[in-house]
Amino acid sequence: MQQSSYIIEVNGVSKFFGDKMVLDNINLYVKKGEFVTVLGPSGCGKTTLLRLIAGFQTASEGEIKIAGKEITQTPPHKRPVNTVFQKYALFPHLNVFDNIAFGLKLKKIPKQIIGKKVKAALRMVGMTDYEYRDVNSLSGGQQQRVAIARAIVNEPEVLLLDEPLAALDLKMRKDMQMELKEMHKTLGITFVYVTHDQEEALTLSDTIVVMSEGKIQQIGTPVDIYNEPINSFVADFIGESNILNGIMVKDKLVRFAGVEFECVDEGFGENMPVDVVVRPEDWYIFPDSDASQISGVVTSSIFKGVHYEMVVNANGYEFIVQDYHHFAVGERVGLLVKPFDIHIMKKERVCNTFEGELVDETHVDFLGCTFECLPVTTIAPGAKVQVHVDFKDVILQDNEEDGTLTGDVCFILYKGDHYHLTVASDWGEDIFVDTDDVWDNGDHVGITILPESIKVTQVVES
Amino acid sequence: MFGTIRLFLSSRKSWTIPYVIFSAVFVILPLLLIVVYAFMDDAGHFTLGNFAKFFAHPEAINTFVYSIGVAIITTVVCILLGYPAAYILTQTRMKYASAVVVLFILPMWVNILIRTLATVALFDFMNMPLGEGALIFGMVYNFLPFMIYPIYNTLQKLDKSYVEAAQDLGANPVQVFLKAVLPLSMPGIVSGILMVFMPTISTFAIAELLTMNNIKLFGTTIQENINNSMWNYGAALSLIMLFLIGATTLLASDDNDPNEGGGLW
């Protein structure tokens, strides 16, 4: 057994709040001394995962081990971990020294040793001479340093950091990132860092864990995650991407934006729908010529400091392109991408599929509502059925009363010529929608599906 | 003419005038009168004799000290009963915790005399003697809500992350309470002390009813003097009591961090 090489083992952990599943079968293994970042949008369950490791909440299913010891049910004060909280949580009734000494005093460590350790911790975070200051008189950055000192002074096996830099301004955040990385090197303990800031994750981590909707999407080094995103969510969340629908014509040949491109991926089968990702900096842009794989017109060009970010409209698709060279708006340009810079991802789904029940010949129940459908004669009423609806056939309405049911737009992906939305319906199931209209995250929408868009198939009893 | 009136009505400042008049007539003027009367003899001449009389009368001083003693005991008992009650109310994930808090507050909507007379009836019914014990019971019963509410408020607003931080740093449940929750809820306790201690010093109705006039509190002494037309001496005694209340408030607000916002203050 290689058990001992991992400091944290999370085995099949799920967490429910009431009926709501916030963590879905999480498996995570952290090596001793690693800097692991859990990255994801708000509400993805990353903080809950950290709180399970810290012990503030207990897992509904699965087990967690720290240093080989099963601690799933152990209360937080008996765990060899310490936490740096997002809002610092420094005790306002204690000064800097007493805040940092809090954990040591509980362990009944002799006074002189406490004094020495607190001083060393303050030196570590660059706050020497602040011992007797009132914590309320410190700036946000200083409070954060004290919070870090309060945690590391206990010499934990694992340091948990819950978005520790989120409340700081940009400049301070950059400085603290460097200091944290330095500290990690010096202390040699394991850091588990939770953030929604992808740049922070790329800068700091040895390993990034990308989470979304309670599930781990991908685990890998920053380079892996950036260069080989496993699905369109990761590609969109980490850095900027051009994500398009494509067809894998055959091995090493993919068709998107109306053009066939050579690529290096294989094993998807022939004529399979796929998602294609090309990073903006991987496009070569030049005056249109024979070398162009695809040609188009520059529709916007913004100077970004190091490079220009241009939008090129080609064959009705928009591509984001980053290059040191400037091309003016209206200029005709050619684009080229090298085969290994095209990333192909299997599509998670090609249409919406819902479980439902046929009410009568022209009505079907699904998503908690009754929908009219084209006459179904081959299936007996009352039978369990599967309902298929194409992404582009779901109609969203501003006025929620116009819809058969309502939902909230929770994820938006631009696919070059249309938007692919994930709408969390009030029924609880997600609905995926292709649309040309612009919606915002969090928009509350009415959802309508026309009878001719509903395809009903019988569930085959197995 | 109308312009002037409209201007007068539209200026926000002029709206305060009724309140200023009200508090001048019913708060500030009586206070001034107390001060003036306290330093006056029957004939209307300036004197310190009223205060000298108080300090020369061991009986009056005894009542004063006894009143403070009763107030302190009442306050301590209120803390001992009120803190756990408030703590339990905030800790349990009771669906109707706020309704239970209202239940604690509810008796306050009943007139204090009715409540106290009911207490007398209760003691009679249970064949228990009226006296010192009944007095403390009545005081605590009447003032307990004033202790629970500010503490409940502070505990409820207490950021959960302080508790988690203490746990995280190795504190067991008892240590979490002693080293984090209790010190952080001090503002609520201080508010509670002010709310209970100050009125208990000056009560007299509870003492009269629950001890059959056998035990005299300072409030009773003041009331008796004023009833017997000893206005000047009564005013002096009132001033001494006001001074004590003022001192408690100052002491309390000293370590009551205004940023913490404890309860009702």
PDB file of C-alpha atoms in Angstrom, chain A residues 8 11 24 41 66 74 156 162 180 184 202 212 232 236 239 257 336 341 369 392 406 419-420 445-446:
ATOM      1  CA  ILE A   8      -4.878  13.982   2.705  1.00  0.00           C
ATOM      2  CA  ASN A  11     -12.522   8.936  -0.630  1.00  0.00           C
ATOM      3  CA  ASP A  24     -20.884  14.623  -5.393  1.00  0.00           C
ATOM      4  CA  PRO A  41     -16.909  29.460  -9.467  1.00  0.00           C
ATOM      5  CA  ILE A  66      -5.253  12.963   7.205  1.00  0.00           C
ATOM      6  CA  THR A  74     -13.276  13.890  14.345  1.00  0.00           C
ATOM      7  CA  PRO A 156       0.014  21.999  11.394  1.00  0.00           C
ATOM      8  CA  ASP A 162     -10.203  29.749   2.259  1.00  0.00           C
ATOM      9  CA  LEU A 180       2.558  32.683   0.301  1.00  0.00           C
ATOM     10  CA  HIS A 184       5.110  27.308   1.421  1.00  0.00           C
ATOM     11  CA  LEU A 202      -2.078  29.106 -11.979  1.00  0.00           C
ATOM     12  CA  SER A 212     -18.024  22.793 -10.781  1.00  0.00           C
ATOM     13  CA  SER A 232     -15.559  23.015 -22.219  1.00  0.00           C
ATOM     14  CA  ASP A 236     -13.752  28.390 -20.434  1.00  0.00           C
ATOM     15  CA  GLY A 239      -7.893  31.540 -19.251  1.00  0.00           C
ATOM     16  CA  ALA A 257     -16.325  26.872 -38.632  1.00  0.00           C
ATOM     17  CA  LEU A 336      -3.680  29.437 -38.907  1.00  0.00           C
ATOM     18  CA  ASP A 341      -2.799  23.560 -30.491  1.00  0.00           C
ATOM     19  CA  CYS A 369     -44.935  20.351 -16.045  1.00  0.00           C
ATOM     20  CA  LYS A 392     -31.648  25.196 -30.116  1.00  0.00           C
ATOM     21  CA  THR A 406     -38.919  29.181 -15.103  1.00  0.00           C
ATOM     22  CA  TYR A 419     -24.278  31.048 -26.874  1.00  0.00           C
ATOM     23  CA  HIS A 420     -24.620  27.738 -25.072  1.00  0.00           C
ATOM     24  CA  VAL A 445     -36.133  33.381 -17.514  1.00  0.00           C
ATOM     25  CA  GLY A 446     -39.318  31.751 -18.711  1.00  0.00           C
TER      26      GLY A 446
END
